[in-house]
CSV table of C-alpha atoms and ligand atoms in Angstrom, one decimal:
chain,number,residue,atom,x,y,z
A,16,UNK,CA,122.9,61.4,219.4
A,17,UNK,CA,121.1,60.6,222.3
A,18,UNK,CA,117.4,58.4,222.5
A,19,UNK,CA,115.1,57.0,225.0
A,20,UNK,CA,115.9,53.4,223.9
A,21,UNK,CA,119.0,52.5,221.5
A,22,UNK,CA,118.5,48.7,219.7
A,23,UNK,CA,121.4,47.0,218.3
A,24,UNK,CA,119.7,46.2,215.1
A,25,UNK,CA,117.4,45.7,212.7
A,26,UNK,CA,116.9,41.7,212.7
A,27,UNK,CA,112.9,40.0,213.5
A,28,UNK,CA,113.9,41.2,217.8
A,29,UNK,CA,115.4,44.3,217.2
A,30,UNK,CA,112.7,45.7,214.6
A,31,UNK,CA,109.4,44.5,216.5
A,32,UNK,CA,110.4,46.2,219.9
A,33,UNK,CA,111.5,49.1,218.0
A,34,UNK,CA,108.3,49.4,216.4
A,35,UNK,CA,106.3,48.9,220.0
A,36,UNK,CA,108.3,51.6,221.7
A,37,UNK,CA,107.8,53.9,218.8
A,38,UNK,CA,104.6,53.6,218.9
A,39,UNK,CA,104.4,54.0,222.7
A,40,UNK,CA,105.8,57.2,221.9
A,41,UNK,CA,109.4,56.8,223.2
A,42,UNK,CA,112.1,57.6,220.7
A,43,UNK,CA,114.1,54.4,219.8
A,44,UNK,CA,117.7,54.7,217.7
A,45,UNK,CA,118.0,51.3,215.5
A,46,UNK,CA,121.4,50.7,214.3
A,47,UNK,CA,121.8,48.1,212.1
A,48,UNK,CA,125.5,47.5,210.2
A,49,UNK,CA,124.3,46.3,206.9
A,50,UNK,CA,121.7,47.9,204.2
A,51,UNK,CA,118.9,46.1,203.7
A,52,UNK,CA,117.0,44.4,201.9
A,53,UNK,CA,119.8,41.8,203.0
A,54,UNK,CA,119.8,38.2,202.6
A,55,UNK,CA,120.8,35.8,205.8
A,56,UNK,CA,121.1,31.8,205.9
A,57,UNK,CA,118.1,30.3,207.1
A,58,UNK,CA,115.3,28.0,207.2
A,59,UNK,CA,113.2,30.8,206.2
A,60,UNK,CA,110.1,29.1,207.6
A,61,UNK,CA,107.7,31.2,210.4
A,62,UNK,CA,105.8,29.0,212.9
A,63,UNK,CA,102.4,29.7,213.0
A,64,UNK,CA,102.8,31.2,216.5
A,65,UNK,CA,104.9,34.1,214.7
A,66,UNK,CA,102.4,34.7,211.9
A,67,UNK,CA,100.2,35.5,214.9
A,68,UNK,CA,102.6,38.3,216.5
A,69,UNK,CA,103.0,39.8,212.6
A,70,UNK,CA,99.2,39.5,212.4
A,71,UNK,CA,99.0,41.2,215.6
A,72,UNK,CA,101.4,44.4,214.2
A,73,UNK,CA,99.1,44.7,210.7
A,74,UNK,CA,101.9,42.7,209.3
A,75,UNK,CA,100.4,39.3,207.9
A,76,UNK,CA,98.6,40.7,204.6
A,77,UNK,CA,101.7,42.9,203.8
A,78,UNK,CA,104.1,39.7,204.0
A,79,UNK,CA,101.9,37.5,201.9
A,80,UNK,CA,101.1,40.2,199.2
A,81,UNK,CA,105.2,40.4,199.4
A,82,UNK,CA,104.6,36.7,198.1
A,83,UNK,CA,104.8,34.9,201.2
A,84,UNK,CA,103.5,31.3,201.3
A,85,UNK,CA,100.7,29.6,203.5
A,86,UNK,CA,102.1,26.2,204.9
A,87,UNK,CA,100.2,24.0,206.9
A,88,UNK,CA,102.3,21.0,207.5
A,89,UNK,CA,105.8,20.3,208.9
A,90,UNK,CA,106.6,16.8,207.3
A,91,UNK,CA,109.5,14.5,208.7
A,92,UNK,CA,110.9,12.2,206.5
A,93,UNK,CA,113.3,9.6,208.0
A,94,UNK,CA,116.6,8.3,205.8
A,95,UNK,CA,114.8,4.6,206.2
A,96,UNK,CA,111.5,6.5,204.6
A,97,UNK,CA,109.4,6.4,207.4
A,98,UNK,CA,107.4,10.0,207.5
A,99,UNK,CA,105.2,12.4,209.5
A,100,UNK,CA,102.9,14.7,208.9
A,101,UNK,CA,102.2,17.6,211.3
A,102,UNK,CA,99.6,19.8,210.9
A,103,UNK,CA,100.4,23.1,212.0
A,104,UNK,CA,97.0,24.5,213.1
A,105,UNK,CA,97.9,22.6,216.1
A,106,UNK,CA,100.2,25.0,217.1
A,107,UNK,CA,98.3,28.5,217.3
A,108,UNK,CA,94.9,29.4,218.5
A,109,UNK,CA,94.3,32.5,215.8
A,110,UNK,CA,96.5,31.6,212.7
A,111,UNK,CA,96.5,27.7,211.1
A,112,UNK,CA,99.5,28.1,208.7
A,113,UNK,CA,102.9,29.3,209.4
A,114,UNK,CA,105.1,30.9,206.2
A,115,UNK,CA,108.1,30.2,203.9
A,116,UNK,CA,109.3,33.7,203.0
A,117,UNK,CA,113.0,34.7,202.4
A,118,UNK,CA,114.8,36.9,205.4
A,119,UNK,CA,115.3,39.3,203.1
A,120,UNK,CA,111.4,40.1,202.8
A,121,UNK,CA,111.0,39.5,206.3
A,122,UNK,CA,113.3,41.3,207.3
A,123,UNK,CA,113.3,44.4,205.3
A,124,UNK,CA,109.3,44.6,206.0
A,125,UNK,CA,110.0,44.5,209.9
A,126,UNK,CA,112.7,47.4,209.8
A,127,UNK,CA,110.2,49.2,207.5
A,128,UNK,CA,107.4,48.5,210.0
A,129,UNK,CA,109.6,50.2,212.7
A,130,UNK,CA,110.7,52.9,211.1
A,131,UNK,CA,107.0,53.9,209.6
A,132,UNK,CA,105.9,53.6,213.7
A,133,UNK,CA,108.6,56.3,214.6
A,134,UNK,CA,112.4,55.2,215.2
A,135,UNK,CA,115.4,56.4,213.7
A,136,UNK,CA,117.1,53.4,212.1
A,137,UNK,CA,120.2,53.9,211.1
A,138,UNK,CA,122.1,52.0,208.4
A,139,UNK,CA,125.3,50.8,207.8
A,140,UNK,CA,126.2,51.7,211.2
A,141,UNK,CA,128.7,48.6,212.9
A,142,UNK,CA,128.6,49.1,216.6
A,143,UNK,CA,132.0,48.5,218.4
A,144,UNK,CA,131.6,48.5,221.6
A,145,UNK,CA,129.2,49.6,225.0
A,146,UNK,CA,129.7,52.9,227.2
A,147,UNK,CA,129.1,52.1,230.4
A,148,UNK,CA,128.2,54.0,233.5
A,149,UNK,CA,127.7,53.0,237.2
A,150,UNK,CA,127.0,49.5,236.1
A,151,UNK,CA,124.8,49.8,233.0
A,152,UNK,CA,125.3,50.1,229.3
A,153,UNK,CA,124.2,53.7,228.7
A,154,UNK,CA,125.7,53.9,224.9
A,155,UNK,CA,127.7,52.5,221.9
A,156,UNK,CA,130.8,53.1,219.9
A,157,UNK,CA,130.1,52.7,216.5
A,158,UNK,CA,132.0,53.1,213.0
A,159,UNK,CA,129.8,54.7,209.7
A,160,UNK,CA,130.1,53.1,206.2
A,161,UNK,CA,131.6,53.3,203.9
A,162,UNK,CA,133.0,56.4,205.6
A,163,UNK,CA,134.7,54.8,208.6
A,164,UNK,CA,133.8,57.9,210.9
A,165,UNK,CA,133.1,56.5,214.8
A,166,UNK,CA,130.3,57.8,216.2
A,167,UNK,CA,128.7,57.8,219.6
A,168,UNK,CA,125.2,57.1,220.6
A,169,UNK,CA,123.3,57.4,224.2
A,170,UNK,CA,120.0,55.9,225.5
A,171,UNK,CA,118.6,55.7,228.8
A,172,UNK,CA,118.0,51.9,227.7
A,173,UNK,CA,120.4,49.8,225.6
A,174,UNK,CA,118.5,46.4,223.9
A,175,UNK,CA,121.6,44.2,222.2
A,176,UNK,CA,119.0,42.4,219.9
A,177,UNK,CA,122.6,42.0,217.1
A,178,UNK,CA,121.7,37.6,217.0
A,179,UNK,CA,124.6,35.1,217.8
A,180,UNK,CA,127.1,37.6,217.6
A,181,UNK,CA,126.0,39.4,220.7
A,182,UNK,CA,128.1,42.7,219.8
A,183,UNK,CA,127.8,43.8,223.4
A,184,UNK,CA,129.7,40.9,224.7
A,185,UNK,CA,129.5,37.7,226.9
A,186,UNK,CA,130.8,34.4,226.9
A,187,UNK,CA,129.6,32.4,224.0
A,188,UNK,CA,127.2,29.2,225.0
A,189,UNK,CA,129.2,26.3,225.4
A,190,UNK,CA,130.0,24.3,221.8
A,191,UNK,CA,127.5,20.8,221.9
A,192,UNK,CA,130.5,19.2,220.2
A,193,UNK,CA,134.2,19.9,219.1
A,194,UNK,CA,136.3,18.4,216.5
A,195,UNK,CA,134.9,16.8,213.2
A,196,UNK,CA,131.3,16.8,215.1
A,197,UNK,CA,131.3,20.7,214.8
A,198,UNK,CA,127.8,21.7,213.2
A,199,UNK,CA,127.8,23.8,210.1
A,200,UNK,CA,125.1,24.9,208.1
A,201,UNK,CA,124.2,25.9,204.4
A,202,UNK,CA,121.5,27.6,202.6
A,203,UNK,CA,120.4,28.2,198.8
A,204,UNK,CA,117.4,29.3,197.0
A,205,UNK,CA,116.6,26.6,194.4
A,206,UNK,CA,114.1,26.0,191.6
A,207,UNK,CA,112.8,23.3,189.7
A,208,UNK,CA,111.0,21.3,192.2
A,209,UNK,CA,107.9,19.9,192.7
A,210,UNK,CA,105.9,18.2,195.5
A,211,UNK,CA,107.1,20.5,198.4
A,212,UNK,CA,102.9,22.0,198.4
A,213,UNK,CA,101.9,23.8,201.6
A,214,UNK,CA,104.6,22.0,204.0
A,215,UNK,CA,107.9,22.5,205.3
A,216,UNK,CA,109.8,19.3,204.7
A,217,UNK,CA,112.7,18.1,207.1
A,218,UNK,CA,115.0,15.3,205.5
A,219,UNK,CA,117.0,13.8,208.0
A,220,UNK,CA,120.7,12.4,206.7
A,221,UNK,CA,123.5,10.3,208.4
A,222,UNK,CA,125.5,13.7,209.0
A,223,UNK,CA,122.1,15.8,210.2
A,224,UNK,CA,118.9,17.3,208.4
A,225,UNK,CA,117.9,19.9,206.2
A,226,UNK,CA,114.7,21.4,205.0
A,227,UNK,CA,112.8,22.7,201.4
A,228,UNK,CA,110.2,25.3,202.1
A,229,UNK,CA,108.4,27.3,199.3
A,230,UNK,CA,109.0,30.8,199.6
A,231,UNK,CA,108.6,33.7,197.0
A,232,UNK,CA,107.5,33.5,193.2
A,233,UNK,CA,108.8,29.5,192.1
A,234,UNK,CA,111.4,29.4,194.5
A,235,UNK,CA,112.3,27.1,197.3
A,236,UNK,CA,114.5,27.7,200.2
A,237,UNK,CA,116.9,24.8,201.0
A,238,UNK,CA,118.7,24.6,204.0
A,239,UNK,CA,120.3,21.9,206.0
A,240,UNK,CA,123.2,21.0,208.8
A,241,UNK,CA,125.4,18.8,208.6
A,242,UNK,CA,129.1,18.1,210.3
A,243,UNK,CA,132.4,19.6,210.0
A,244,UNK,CA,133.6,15.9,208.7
A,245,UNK,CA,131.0,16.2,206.0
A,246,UNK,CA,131.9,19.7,204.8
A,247,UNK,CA,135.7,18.3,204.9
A,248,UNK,CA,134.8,15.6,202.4
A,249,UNK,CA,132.9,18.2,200.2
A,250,UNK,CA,136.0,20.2,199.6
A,251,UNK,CA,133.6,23.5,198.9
A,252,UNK,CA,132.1,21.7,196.1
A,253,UNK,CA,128.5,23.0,196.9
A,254,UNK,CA,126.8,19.9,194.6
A,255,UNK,CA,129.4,17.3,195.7
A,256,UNK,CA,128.0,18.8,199.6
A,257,UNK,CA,124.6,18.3,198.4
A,258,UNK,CA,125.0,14.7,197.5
A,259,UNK,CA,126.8,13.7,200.8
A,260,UNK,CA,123.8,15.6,203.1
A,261,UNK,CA,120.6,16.0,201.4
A,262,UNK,CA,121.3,13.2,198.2
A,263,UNK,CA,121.7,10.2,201.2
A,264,UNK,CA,118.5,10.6,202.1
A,265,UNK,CA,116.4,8.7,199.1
A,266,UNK,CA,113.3,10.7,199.0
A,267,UNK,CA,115.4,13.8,199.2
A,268,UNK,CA,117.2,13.1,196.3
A,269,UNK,CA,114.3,12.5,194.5
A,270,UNK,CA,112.8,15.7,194.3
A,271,UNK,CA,115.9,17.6,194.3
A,272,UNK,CA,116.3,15.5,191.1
A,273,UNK,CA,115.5,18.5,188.8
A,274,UNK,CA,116.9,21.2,191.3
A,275,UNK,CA,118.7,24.2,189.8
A,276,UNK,CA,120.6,26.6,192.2
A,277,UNK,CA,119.9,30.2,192.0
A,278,UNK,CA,121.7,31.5,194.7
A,279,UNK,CA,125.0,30.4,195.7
A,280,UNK,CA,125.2,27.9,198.2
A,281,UNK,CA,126.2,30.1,201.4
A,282,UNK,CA,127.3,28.5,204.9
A,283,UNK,CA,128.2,29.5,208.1
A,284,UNK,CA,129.3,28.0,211.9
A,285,UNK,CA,129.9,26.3,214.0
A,286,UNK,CA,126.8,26.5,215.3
A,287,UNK,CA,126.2,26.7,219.3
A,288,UNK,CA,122.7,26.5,220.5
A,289,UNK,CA,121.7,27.5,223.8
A,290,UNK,CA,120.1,30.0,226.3
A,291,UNK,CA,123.3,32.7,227.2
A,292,UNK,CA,123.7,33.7,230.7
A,293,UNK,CA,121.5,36.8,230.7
A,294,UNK,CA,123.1,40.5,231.4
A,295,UNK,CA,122.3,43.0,234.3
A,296,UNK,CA,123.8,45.7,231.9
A,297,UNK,CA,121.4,45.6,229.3
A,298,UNK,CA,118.8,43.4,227.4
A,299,UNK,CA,119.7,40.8,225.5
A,300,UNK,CA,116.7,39.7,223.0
A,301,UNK,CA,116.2,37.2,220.2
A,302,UNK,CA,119.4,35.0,219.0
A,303,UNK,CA,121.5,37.4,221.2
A,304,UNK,CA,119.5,36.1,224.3
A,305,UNK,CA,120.2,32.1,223.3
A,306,UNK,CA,120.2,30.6,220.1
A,307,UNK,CA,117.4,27.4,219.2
A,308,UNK,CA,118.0,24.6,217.6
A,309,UNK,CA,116.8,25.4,213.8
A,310,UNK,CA,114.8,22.1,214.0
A,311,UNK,CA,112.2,23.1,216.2
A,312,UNK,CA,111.5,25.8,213.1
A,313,UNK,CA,110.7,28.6,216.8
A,314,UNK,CA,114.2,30.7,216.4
A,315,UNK,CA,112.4,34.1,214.5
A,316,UNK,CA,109.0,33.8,216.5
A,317,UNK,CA,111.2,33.6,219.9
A,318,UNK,CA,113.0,36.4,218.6
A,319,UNK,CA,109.7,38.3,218.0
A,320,UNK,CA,108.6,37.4,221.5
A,321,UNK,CA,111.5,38.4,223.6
A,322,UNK,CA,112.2,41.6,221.5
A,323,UNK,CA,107.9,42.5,222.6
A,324,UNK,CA,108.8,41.5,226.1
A,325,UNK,CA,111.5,43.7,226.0
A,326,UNK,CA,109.3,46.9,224.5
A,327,UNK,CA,106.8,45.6,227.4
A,328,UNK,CA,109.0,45.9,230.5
A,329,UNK,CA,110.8,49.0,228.9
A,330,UNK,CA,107.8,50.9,228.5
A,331,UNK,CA,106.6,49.4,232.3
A,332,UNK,CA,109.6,50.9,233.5
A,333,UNK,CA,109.7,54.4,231.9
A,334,UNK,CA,106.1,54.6,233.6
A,335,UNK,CA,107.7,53.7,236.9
A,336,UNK,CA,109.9,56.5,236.5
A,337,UNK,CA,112.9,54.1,237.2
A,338,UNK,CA,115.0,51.8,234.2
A,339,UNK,CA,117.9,51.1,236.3
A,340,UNK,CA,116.5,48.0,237.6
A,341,UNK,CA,115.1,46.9,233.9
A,342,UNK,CA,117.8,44.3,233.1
A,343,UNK,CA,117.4,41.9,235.7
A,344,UNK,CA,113.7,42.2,235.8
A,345,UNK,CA,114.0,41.3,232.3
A,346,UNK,CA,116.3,38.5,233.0
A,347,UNK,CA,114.0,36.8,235.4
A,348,UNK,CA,111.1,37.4,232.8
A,349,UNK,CA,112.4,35.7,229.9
A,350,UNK,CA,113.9,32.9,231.9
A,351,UNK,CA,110.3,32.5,232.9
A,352,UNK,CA,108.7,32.5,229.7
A,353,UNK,CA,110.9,30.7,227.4
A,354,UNK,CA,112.7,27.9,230.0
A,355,UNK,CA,110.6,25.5,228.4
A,356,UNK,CA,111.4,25.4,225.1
A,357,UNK,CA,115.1,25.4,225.7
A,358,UNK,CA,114.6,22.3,228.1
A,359,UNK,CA,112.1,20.6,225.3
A,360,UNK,CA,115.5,21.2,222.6
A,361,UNK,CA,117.2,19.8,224.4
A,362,UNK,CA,115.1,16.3,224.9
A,363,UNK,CA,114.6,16.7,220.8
A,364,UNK,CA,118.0,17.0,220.1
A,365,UNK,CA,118.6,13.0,220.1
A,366,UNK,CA,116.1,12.8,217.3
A,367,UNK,CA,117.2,16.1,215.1
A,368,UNK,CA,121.1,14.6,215.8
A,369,UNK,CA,120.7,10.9,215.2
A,370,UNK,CA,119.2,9.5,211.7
A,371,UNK,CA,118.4,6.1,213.6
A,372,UNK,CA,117.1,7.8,216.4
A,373,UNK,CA,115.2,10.1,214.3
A,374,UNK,CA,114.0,6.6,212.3
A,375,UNK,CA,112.5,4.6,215.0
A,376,UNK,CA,110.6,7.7,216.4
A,377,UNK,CA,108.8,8.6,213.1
A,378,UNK,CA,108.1,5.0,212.6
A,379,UNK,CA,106.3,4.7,216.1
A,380,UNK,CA,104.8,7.9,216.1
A,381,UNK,CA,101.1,7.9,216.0
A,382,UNK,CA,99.7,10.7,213.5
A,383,UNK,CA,97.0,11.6,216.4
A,384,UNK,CA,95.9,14.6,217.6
A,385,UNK,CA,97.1,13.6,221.3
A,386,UNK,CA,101.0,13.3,219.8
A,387,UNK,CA,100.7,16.3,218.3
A,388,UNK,CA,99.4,18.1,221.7
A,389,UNK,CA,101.5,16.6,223.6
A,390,UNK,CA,104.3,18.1,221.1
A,391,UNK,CA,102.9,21.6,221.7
A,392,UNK,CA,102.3,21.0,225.4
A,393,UNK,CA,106.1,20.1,225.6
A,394,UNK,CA,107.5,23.4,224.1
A,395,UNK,CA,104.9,26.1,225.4
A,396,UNK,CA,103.1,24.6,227.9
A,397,UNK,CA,99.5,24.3,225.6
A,398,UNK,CA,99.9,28.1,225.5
A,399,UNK,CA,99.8,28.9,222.1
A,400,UNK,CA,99.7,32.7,220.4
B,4,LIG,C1,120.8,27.0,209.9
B,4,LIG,C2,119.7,27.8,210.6
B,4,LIG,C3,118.4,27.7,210.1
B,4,LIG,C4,117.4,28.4,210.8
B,4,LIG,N1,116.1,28.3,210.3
B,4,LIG,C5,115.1,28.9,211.0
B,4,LIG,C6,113.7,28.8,210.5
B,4,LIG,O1,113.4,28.2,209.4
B,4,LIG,N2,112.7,29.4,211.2
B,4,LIG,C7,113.0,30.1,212.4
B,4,LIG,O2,112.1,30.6,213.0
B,4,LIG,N3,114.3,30.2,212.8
B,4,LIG,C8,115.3,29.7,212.1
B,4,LIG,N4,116.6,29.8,212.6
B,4,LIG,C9,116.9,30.7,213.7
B,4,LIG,C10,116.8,32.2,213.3
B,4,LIG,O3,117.6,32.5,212.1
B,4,LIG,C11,117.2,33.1,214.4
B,4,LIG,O4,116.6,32.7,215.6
B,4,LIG,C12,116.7,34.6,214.2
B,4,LIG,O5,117.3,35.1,213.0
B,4,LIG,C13,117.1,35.5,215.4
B,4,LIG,O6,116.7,36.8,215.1
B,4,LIG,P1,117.4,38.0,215.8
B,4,LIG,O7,116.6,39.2,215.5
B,4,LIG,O8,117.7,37.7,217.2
B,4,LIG,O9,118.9,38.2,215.1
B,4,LIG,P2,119.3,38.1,213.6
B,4,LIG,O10,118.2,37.8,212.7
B,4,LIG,O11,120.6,37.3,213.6
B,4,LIG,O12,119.7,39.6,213.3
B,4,LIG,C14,120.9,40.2,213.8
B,4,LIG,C15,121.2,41.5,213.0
B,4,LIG,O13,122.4,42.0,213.7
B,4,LIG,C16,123.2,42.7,212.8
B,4,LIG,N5,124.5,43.0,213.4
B,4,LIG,C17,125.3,42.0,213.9
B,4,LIG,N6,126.4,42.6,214.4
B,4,LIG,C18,126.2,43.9,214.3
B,4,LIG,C19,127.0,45.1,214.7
B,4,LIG,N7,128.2,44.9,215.3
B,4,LIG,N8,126.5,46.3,214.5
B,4,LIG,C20,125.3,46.5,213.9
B,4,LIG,N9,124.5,45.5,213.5
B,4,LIG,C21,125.0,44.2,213.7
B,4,LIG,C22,123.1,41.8,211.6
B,4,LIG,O14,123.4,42.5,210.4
B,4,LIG,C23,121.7,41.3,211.6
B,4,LIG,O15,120.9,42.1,210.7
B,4,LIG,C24,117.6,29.2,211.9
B,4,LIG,C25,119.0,29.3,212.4
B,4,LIG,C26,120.0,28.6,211.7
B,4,LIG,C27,121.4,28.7,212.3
């Protein structure tokens, strides 16, 4: 099968440039290994900065009729008990809330979205490995399910937009830490609490933090970090994990008091975070480009961003008569628009990483609007969406 534009798959990157070529009129192949609606471990919480791109594509009254939730505050709440409250109108010029919704929503409504605009997406479809041809990626090997069958696509354009695991291949950002200090995360929907309101909440804990968001109907998504060590000491007891991470922070463990798990408590890691070196074969977009730090709450609007500055430059380049040259340009552009907030992870890190740290800050920071702009000057510049 051969297309304009292949995208290796259907996450929050891969389904909003498929949509914006579609509807440019291109014909865009979306393969995407599992069936979804599919579940994935995270945060589930969308900056307000995304809700703006969604709002943007029609998308915003779809998601909250899908039982999406308004919030309008981060709050940071130390393991000494010190917090802060961020409002998040501070961080987009057109929407004041961001959203706790489950991937699972999210996701399935963006790979609808797509696939109502024009591509073919393709389920169940695992891709293998690239064709290449003087010097660019011009296709994929892929294998059907259940079935097994391999199959082979073509496109004039290929967008790896497939998250951390980068299907198409490249070396793996460097690992922050090795050993016991190795970052691991785990995620459950949970129901029975009160007080969470119209904010995201970030507990932080001696081993890392983790955060309650309201999502669908009455549940709330938890979902924290913590260290290899920690996990170790847990022995896969998902409550006895619970205790040593969340439970050591005191206000945490009161309102998880009454907490009931509905989902199993899933995990995954280590976790690397990072921009990747950036290929001349093909775009790279969303998690498969470089991976944020979950505690800056940006990874699915970044995704969003570079998988509509990929459509962008695509569709610049089919008018130019000439996508050969597409990768690189791409390169440079994302380096240019999203340098920033990779540098400003980095200079949070200390706080997201170190309770004490992460103590001392909240206790000195000032609950003014000229923090809070500095904050959003920091990681894009005062641009907001
Ligand atoms: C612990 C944690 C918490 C987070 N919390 C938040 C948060 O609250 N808010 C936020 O904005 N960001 C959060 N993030 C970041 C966010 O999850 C990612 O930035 C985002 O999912 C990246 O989207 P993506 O489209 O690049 O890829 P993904 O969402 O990772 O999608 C990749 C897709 O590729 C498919 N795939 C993989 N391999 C193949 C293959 N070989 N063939 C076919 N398909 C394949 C997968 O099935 C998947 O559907 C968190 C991250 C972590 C680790």
């Amino acid at each position: 099968m051969t297309w304009d534009v292949l995208i290796i798959v259907g996450g929050p990157a891969g389904a909003i440039a498929a949509a914006d070529l579609a509807r440019c009129g291109y014909r865009v192949g979306v393969l995407e290994r599992k069936r979804f609606p599919r579940g994935k471990l995270c945060g589930e919480f969308l900056a307000p900065r995304g809700v703006a791109r969604l709002q943007q594509h029609g998308l915003l009254t779809p998601l909250l009729r899908a039982g999406a939730r308004r919030i309008r505050n981060a709050v940071f709440i130390s393991l000494g008990g010190h917090s802060h409250c961020l409002p998040l109108s501070r961080f987009s010029e057109s929407v004041e809330f961001g959203l706790g919704i489950s991937r699972a929503t999210l996701d399935h409504l963006l790979l609808d979205h797509a696939r109502a605009c024009g591509a073919d997406v393709l389920e169940r479809v695992c891709v293998t490995d690239a064709i290449a041809s003087s010097g660019r990626i011009v296709g994929v090997r892929a294998r059907l399910s259940p079935s097994g069958t391999r199959v082979t696509f073509f496109a004039a354009v290929v967008i790896d937009a497939s998250g951390r695991a980068r299907v198409l291949g490249s070396p793996t950002p460097r690992a922050r830490s090795e050993g016991d200090a190795r970052l691991f995360a785990f995620q459950a929907h949970v129901s029975g609490i009160a007080g969470v309101g119209e904010a995201v909440q970030l507990y932080f804990y001696p081993s890392g933090y983790g955060g309650l968001v309201r999502i669908e109907g009455d549940l709330v998504n938890l979902c924290g970090l913590t260290t290899w060590a920690t996990l170790r000491r847990a022995g896969g007891d998902p409550k006895q994990l619970l205790a040593l991470t969340m439970g050591q922070n005191p206000r945490a463990q009161e309102i998880l008091r009454n907490a009931r798990l509905e989902t199993p408590l899933a995990g995954c890691g280590p976790l690397r975070f990072g921009l990747r070196a950036l290929p001349r074969e093909y775009l790279a977009v969303g998690d498969a480009a470089a991976s944020l730090d979950p505690f800056l709450g940006h990874g699915i609007t970044l995704a969003l961003e570079s998988g509509l500055l990929a459509a962008a430059l695509t569709d610049a380049a089919f008018r130019a008569g000439d996508p050969t040259t597409l990768a690189p340009r791409y390169a440079r552009a994302f380096r240019r628009c999203f340098a920033r907030i990779w540098r400003a992870a980095g200079w949070l890190r200390p706080i997201a990483s170190h309770h004490a740290v992460g103590d001392r800050v909240l206790a000195l920071l000032p609950e003014r609007a000229l923090a809070h702009r500095l904050l959003r000057a920091l990681l894009f510049g005062g641009r907001t969406g």
